[in-house]
mmCIF file of C-alpha atoms in Angstrom:
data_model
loop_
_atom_site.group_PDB
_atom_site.id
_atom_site.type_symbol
_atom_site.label_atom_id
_atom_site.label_comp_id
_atom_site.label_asym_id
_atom_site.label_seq_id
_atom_site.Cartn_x
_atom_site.Cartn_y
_atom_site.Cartn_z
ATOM 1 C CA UNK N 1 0.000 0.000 0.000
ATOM 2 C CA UNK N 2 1.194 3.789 -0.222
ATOM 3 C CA UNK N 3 -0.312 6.769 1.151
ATOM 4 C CA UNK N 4 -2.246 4.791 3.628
ATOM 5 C CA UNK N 5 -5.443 4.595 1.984
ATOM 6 C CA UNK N 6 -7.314 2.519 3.517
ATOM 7 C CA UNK N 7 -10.855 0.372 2.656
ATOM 8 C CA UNK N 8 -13.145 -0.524 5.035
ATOM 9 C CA UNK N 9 -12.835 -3.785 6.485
ATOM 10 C CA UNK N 10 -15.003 -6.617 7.364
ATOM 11 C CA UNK N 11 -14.212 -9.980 9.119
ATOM 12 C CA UNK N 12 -12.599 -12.275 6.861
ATOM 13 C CA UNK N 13 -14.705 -15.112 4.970
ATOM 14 C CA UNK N 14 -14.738 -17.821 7.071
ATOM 15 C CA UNK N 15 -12.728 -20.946 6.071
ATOM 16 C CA UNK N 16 -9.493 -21.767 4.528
ATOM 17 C CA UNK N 17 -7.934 -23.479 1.915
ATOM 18 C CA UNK N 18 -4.304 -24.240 1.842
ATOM 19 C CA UNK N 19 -2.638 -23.956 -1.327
ATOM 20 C CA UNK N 20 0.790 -26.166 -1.562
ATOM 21 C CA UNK N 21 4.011 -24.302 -3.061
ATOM 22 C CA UNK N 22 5.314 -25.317 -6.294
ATOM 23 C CA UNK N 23 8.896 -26.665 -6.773
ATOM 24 C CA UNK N 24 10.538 -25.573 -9.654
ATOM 25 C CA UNK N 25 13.088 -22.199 -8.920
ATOM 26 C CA UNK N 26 13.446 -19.061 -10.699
ATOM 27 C CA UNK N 27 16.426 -19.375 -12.392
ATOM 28 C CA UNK N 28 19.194 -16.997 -12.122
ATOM 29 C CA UNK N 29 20.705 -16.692 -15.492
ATOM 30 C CA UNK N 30 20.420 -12.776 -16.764
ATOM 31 C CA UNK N 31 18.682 -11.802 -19.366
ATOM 32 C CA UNK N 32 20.272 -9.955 -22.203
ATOM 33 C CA UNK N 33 19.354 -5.916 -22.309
ATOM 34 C CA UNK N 34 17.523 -6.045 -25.476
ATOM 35 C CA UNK N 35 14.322 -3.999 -26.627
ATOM 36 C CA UNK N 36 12.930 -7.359 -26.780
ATOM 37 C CA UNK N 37 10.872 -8.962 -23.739
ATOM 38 C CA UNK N 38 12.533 -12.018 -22.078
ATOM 39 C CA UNK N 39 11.059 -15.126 -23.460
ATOM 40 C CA UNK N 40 8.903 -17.144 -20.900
ATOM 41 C CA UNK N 41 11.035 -20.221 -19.605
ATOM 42 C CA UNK N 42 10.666 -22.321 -16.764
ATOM 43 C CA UNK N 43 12.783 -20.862 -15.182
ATOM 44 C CA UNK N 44 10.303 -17.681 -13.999
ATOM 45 C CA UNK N 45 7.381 -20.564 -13.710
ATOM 46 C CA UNK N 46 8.033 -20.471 -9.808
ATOM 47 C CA UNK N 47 7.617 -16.393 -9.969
ATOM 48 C CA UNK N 48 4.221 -16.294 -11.968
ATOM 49 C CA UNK N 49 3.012 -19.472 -9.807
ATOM 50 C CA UNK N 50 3.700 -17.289 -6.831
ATOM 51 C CA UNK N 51 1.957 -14.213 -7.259
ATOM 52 C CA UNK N 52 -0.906 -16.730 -8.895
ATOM 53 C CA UNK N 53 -1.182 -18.349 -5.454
ATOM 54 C CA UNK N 54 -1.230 -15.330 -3.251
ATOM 55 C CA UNK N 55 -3.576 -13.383 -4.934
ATOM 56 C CA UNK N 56 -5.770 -15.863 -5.082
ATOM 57 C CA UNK N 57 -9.300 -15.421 -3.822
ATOM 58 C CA UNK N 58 -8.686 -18.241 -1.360
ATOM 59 C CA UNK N 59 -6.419 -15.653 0.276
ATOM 60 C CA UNK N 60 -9.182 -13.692 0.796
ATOM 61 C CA UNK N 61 -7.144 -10.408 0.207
ATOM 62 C CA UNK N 62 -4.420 -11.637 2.957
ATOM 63 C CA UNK N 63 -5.721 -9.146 5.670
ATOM 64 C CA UNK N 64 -3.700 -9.076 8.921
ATOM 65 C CA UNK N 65 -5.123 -11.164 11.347
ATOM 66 C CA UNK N 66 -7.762 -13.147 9.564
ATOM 67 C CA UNK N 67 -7.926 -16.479 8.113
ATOM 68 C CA UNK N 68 -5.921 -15.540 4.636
ATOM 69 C CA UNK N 69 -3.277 -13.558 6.189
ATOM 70 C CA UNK N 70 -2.176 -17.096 7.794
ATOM 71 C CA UNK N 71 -2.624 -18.860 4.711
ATOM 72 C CA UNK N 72 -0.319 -16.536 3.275
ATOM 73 C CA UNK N 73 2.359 -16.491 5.559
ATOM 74 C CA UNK N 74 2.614 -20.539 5.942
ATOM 75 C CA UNK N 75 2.948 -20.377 2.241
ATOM 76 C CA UNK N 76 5.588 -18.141 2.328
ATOM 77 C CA UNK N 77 6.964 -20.192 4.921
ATOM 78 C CA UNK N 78 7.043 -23.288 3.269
ATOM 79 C CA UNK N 79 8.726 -21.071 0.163
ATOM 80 C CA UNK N 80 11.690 -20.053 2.234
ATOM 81 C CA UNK N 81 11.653 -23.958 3.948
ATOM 82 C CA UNK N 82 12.031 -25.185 0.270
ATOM 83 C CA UNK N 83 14.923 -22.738 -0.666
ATOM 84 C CA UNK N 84 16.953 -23.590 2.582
ATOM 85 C CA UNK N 85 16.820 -20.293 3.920
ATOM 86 C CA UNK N 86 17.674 -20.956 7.713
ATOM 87 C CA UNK N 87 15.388 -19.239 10.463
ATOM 88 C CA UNK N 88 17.765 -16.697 12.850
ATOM 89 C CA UNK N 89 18.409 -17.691 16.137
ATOM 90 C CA UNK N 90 15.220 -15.848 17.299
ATOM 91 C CA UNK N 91 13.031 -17.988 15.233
ATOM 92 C CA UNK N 92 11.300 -18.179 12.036
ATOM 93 C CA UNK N 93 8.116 -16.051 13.285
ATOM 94 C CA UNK N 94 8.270 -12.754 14.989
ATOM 95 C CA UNK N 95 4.632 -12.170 16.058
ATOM 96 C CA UNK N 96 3.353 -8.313 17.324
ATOM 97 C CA UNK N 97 0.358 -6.637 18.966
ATOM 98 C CA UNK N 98 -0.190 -3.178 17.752
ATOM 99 C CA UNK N 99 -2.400 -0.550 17.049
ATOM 100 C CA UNK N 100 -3.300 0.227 13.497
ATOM 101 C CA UNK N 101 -5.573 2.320 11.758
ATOM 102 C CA UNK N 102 -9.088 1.916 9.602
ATOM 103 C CA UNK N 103 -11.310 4.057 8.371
ATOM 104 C CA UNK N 104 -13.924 3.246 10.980
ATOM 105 C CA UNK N 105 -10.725 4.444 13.942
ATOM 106 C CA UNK N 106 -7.700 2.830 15.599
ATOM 107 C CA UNK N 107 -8.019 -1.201 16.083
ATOM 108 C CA UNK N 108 -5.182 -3.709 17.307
ATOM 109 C CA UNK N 109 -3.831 -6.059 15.076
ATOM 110 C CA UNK N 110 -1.729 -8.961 15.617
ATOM 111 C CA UNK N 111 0.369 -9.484 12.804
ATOM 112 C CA UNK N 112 3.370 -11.580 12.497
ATOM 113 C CA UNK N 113 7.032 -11.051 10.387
ATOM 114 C CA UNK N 114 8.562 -13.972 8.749
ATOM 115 C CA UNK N 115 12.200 -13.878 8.589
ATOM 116 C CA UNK N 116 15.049 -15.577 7.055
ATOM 117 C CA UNK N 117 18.471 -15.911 7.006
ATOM 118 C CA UNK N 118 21.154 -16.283 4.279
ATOM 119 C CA UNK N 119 25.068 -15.656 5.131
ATOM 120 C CA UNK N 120 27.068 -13.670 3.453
ATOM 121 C CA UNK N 121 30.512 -14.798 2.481
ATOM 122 C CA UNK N 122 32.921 -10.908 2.560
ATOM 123 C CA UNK N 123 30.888 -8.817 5.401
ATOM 124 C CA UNK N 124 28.956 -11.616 7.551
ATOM 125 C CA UNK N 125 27.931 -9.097 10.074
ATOM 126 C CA UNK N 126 26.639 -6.685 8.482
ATOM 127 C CA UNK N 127 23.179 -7.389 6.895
ATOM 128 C CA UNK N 128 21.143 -5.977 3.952
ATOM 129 C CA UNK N 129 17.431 -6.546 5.026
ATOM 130 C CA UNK N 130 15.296 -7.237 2.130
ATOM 131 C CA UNK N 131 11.402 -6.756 2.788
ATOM 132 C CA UNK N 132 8.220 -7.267 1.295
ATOM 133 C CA UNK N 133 4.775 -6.982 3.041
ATOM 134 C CA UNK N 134 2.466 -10.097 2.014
ATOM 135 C CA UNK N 135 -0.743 -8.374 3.516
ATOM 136 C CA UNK N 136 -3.423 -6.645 1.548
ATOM 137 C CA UNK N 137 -6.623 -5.030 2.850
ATOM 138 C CA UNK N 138 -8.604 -8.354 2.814
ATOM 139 C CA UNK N 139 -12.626 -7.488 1.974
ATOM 140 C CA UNK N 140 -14.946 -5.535 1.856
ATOM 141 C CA UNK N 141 -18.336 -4.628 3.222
ATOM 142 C CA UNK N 142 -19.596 -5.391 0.249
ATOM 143 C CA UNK N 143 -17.937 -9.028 -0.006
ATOM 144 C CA UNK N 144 -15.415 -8.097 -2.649
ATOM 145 C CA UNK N 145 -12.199 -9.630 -2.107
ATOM 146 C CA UNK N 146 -9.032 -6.987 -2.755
ATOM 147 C CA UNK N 147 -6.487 -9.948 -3.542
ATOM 148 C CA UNK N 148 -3.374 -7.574 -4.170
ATOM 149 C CA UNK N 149 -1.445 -9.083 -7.294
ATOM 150 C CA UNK N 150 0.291 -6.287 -7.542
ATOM 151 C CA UNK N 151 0.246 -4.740 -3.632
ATOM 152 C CA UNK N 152 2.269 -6.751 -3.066
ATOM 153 C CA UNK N 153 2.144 -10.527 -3.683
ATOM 154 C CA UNK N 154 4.647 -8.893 -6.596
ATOM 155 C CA UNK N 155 7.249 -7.843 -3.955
ATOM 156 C CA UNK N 156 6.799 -10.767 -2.234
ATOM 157 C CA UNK N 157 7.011 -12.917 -5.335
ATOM 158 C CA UNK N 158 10.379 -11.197 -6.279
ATOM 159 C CA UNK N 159 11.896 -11.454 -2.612
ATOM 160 C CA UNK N 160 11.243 -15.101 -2.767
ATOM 161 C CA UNK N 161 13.345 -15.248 -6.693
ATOM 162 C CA UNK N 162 15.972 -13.118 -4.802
ATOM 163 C CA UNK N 163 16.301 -15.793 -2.049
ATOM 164 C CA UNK N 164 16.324 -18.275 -4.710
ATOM 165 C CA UNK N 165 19.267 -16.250 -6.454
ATOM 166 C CA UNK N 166 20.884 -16.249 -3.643
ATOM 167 C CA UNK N 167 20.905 -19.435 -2.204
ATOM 168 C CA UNK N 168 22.343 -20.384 -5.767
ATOM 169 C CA UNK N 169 25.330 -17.740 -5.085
ATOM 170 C CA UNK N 170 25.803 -16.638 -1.898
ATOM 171 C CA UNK N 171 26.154 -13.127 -1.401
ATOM 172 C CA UNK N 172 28.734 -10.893 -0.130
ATOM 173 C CA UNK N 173 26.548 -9.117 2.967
ATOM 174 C CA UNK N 174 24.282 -11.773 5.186
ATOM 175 C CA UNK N 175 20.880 -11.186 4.233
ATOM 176 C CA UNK N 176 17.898 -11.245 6.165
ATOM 177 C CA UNK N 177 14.817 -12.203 4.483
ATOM 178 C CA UNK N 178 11.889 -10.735 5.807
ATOM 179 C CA UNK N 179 8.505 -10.445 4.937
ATOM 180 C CA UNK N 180 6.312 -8.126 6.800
ATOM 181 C CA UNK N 181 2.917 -8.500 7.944
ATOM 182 C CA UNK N 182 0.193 -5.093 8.746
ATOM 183 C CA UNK N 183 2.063 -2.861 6.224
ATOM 184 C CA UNK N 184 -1.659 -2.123 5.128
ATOM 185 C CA UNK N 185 -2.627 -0.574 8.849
ATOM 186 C CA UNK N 186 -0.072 1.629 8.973
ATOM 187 C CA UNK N 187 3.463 -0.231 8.493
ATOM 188 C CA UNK N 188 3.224 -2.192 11.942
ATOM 189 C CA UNK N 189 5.500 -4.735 11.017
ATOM 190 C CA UNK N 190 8.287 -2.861 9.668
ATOM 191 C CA UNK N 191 7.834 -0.891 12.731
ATOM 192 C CA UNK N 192 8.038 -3.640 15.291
ATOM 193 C CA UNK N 193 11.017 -4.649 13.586
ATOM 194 C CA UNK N 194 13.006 -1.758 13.934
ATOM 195 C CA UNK N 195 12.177 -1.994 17.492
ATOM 196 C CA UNK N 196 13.197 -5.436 18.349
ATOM 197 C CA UNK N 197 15.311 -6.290 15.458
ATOM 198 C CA UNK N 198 17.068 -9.511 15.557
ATOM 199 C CA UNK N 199 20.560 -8.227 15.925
ATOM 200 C CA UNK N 200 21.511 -4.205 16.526
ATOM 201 C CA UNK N 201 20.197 -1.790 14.219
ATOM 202 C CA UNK N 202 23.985 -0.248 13.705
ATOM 203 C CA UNK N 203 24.745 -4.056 11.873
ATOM 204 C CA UNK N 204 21.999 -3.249 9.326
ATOM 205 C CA UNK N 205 24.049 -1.938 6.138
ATOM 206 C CA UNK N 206 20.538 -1.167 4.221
ATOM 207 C CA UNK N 207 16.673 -1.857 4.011
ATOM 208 C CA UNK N 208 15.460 -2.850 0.654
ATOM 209 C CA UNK N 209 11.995 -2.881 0.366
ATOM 210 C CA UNK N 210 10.060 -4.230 -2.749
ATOM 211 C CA UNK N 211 6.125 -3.270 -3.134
ATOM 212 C CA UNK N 212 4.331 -3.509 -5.902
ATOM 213 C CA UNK N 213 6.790 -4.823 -8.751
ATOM 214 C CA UNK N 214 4.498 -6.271 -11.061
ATOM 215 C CA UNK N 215 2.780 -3.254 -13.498
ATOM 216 C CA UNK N 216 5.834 -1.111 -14.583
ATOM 217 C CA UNK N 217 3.676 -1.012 -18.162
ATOM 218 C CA UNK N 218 2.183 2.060 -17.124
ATOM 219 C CA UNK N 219 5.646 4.062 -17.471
ATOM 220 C CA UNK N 220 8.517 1.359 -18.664
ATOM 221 C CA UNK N 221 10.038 2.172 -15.159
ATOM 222 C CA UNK N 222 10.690 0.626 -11.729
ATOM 223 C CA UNK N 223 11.426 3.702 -9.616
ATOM 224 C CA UNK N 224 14.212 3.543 -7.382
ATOM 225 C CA UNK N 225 13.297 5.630 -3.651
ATOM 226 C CA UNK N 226 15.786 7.083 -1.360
ATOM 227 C CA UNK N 227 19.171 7.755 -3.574
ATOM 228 C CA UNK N 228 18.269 11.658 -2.771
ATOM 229 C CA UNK N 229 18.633 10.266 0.961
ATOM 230 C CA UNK N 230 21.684 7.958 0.655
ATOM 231 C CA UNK N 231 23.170 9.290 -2.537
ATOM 232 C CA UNK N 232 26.203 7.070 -2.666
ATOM 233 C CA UNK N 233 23.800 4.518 -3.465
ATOM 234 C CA UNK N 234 23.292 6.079 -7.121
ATOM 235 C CA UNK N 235 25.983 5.550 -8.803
ATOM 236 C CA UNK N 236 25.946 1.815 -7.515
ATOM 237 C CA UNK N 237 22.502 1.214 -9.376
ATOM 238 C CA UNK N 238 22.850 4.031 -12.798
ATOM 239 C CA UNK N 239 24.831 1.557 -14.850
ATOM 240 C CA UNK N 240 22.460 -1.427 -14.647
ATOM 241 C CA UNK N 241 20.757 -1.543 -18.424
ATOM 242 C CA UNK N 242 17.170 -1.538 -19.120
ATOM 243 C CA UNK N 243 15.504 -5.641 -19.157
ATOM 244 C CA UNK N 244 13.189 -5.711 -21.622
ATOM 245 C CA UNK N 245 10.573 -2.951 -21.702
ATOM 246 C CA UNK N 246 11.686 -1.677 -17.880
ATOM 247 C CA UNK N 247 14.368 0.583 -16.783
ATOM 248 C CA UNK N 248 15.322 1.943 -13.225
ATOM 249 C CA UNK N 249 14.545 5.205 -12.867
ATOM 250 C CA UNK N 250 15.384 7.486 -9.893
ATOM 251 C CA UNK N 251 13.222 9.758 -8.052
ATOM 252 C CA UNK N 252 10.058 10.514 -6.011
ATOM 253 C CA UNK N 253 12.333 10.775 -3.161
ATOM 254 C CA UNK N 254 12.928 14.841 -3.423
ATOM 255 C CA UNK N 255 11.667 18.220 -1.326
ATOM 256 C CA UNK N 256 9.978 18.930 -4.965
ATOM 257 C CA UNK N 257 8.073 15.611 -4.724
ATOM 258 C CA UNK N 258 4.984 16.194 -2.532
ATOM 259 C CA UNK N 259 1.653 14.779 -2.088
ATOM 260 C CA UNK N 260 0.860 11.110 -3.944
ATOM 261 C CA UNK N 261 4.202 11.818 -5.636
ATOM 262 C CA UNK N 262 6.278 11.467 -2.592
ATOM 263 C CA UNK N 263 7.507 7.714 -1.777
ATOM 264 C CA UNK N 264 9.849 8.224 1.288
ATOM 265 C CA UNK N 265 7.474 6.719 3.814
ATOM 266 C CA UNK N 266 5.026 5.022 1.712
ATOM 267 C CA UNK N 267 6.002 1.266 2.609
ATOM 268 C CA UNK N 268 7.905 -0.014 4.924
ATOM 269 C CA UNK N 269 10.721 1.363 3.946
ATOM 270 C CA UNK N 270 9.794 4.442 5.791
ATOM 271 C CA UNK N 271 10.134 2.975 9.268
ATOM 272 C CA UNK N 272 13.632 1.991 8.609
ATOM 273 C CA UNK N 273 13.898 5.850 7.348
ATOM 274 C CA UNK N 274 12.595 6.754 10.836
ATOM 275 C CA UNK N 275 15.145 4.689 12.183
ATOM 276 C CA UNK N 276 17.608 6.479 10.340
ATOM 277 C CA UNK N 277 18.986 3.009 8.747
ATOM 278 C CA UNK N 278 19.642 3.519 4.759
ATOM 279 C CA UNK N 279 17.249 2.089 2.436
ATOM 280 C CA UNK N 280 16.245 2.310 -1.006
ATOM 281 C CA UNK N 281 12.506 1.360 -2.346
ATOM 282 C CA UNK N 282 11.500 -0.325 -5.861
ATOM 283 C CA UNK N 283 8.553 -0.230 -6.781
ATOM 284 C CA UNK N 284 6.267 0.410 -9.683
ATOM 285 C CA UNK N 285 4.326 3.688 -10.543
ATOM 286 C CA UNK N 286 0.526 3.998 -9.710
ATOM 287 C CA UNK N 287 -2.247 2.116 -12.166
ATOM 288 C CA UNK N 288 -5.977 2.193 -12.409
ATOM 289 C CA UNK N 289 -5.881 -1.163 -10.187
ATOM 290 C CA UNK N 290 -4.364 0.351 -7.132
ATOM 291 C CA UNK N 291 -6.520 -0.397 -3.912
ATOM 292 C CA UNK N 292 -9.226 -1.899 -6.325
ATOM 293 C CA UNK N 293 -11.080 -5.137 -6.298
ATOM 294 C CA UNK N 294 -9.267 -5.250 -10.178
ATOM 295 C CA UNK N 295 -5.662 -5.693 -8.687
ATOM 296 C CA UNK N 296 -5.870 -9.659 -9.969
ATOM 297 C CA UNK N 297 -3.405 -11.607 -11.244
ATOM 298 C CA UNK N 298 -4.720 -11.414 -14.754
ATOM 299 C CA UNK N 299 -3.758 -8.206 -15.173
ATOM 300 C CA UNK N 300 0.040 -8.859 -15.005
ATOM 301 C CA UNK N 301 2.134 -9.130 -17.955
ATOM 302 C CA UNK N 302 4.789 -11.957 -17.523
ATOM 303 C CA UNK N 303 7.580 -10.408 -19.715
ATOM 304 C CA UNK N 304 7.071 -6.739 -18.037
ATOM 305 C CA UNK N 305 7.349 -8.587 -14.218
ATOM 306 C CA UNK N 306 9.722 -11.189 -15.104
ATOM 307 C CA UNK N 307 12.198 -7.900 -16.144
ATOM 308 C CA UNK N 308 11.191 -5.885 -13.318
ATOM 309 C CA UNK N 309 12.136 -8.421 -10.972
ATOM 310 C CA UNK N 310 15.438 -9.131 -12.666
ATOM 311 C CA UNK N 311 16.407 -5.733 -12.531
ATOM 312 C CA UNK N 312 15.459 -6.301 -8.828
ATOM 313 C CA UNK N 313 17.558 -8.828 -8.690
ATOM 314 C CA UNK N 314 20.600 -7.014 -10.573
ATOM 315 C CA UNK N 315 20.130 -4.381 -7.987
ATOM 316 C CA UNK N 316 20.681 -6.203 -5.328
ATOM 317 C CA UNK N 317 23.883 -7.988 -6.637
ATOM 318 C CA UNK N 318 25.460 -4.091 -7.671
ATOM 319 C CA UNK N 319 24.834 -2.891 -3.813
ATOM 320 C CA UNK N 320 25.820 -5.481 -2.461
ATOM 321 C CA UNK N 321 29.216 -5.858 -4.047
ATOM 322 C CA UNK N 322 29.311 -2.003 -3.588
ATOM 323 C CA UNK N 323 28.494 -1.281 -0.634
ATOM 324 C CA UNK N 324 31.463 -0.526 1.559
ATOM 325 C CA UNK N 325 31.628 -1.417 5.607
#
């Protein structure tokens, strides 16, 4: 979510159906920068079958708290299981109690992070935390399920190839996988984290966040947040080419960018900002689907999220081989 706009809630549907994870792994081979779309291969199967599964209505738009939320995180769960990404020392789970905000007034959630661990093989204790929130706003009074395709089973989807990527080759930096639950209520998660993080905030290098990675049709970009905060981080990321039909593009991070068109705080990224720990945010620009019943799976084009996520991944790799101690 961004801007925290928020739809009125209603208790979740009652019942659940849990969906098993797939097997197959996004590859990691890169994919040529060419005009041209990459070609669909097995090897992004496991991303598409991702996003399929946790935006399905069975989630029941993943609302923190209810029925699909769970559903939602033991899937993820079981992804990060299947990859061999360890749980830290605190645990796998890292439940909360907060207070959040709807349209009807404050409410307390309880939400829980999921977290994972890969080391790093130059600067094993420092640690780039990559996030993605896998809660939406769940449904409506009117019964219609928001199921979040793009916001953000995308970000989570593309987290989950980046753990896949790097379980293949290990990276320099330890990692921390996390993916954050009540994002939608006013970035609880991300908040509880940076309050009882699993190791000191001063061995956090960076906070990437990913939300909403899926639609960069609507401007052939996925915007990079924060390098007019941290700008040693630009000239890290300006030399990765274009994948396809998306580029990088840096901005809505300025004095000059107000309003809607201001991204510093508009994930989760922003309570790591609060915390004064460096991030950076991709994401893609706003579409007619945003906070809509319409934000379905359909709607994604494979070739435009397949390259946004490799560029996502391609970021990752340039910061963390440049990123100093």
């Amino acid at each position: 979510m961004r801007h925290a706009r928020l739809l009125a809630l209603t208790t979740a549907l009652g019942g659940a159906l849990l969906l098993s994870a797939c097997g197959s792994l996004f590859g990691s081979e890169a994919t040529p920068p060419v005009a041209a779309a990459p070609a669909p291969s097995a090897m992004h199967a496991q991303l598409l079958e991702d996003v399929r599964i946790l935006s399905a209505d069975a989630m029941q738009g993943r609302d923190t708290g209810a029925p699909g939320g769970e559903m939602a995180r033991n899937y993820i769960i079981g992804r990060l299981e299947g990859l061999g990404v360890i749980a830290p020392p605190m645990g796998r789970l890292q439940p909360w109690e907060m207070q959040g905000r709807t349209r009807a007034g404050p409410r307390t959630y309880n939400g829980v992070n999921v977290i994972g661990v890969i080391p790093g093989t130059r600067v094993t204790d420092r640690y780039i935390v990559v996030t993605a929130h896998y809660d939406h706003v769940g449904v409506n009074a009117e019964g219609q399920v928001f199921n979040g395709a793009d916001d953000n089973a995308s970000g989570v989807a593309t987290m989950l190839a980046l753990a896949a990527d790097l379980k293949r080759q290990a990276p320099e930096h330890s990692v921390l996988i996390v993916a954050l639950d009540g994002e939608e209520h006013g970035l609880l998660g991300a908040k509880h984290f940076v309050e009882a993080p699993p190791m000191p905030l001063e061995s956090i290098a960076m906070n990437l966040n990913f939300d909403m990675t899926a639609r960069a049709e609507t401007d052939g970009k996925l915007w990079v947040t924060g390098t007019y905060q941290h700008p040693t981080f630009r000239p890290i990321l300006e030399g990765i080419p274009a994948n396809g039909a998306v580029a990088l593009a840096f901005g809505k991070d300025t004095p000059q960018d107000t309003g809607a068109d201001n991204w510093v705080e508009a994930s989760d990224h922003g309570a790591f900002y609060r915390a004064q720990v460096p991030f950076l945010y991709l994401g893609v620009n706003y579409h007619p689907d945003y906070h809509r019943p319409s934000d379905d799976f359909e709607k994604i084009t494979p070739s435009v999220f397949i390259s946004a996520t490799e560029l996502s991944i391609a970021s990752f790799r340039a910061l963390d081989q440049g990123l100093s101690r």
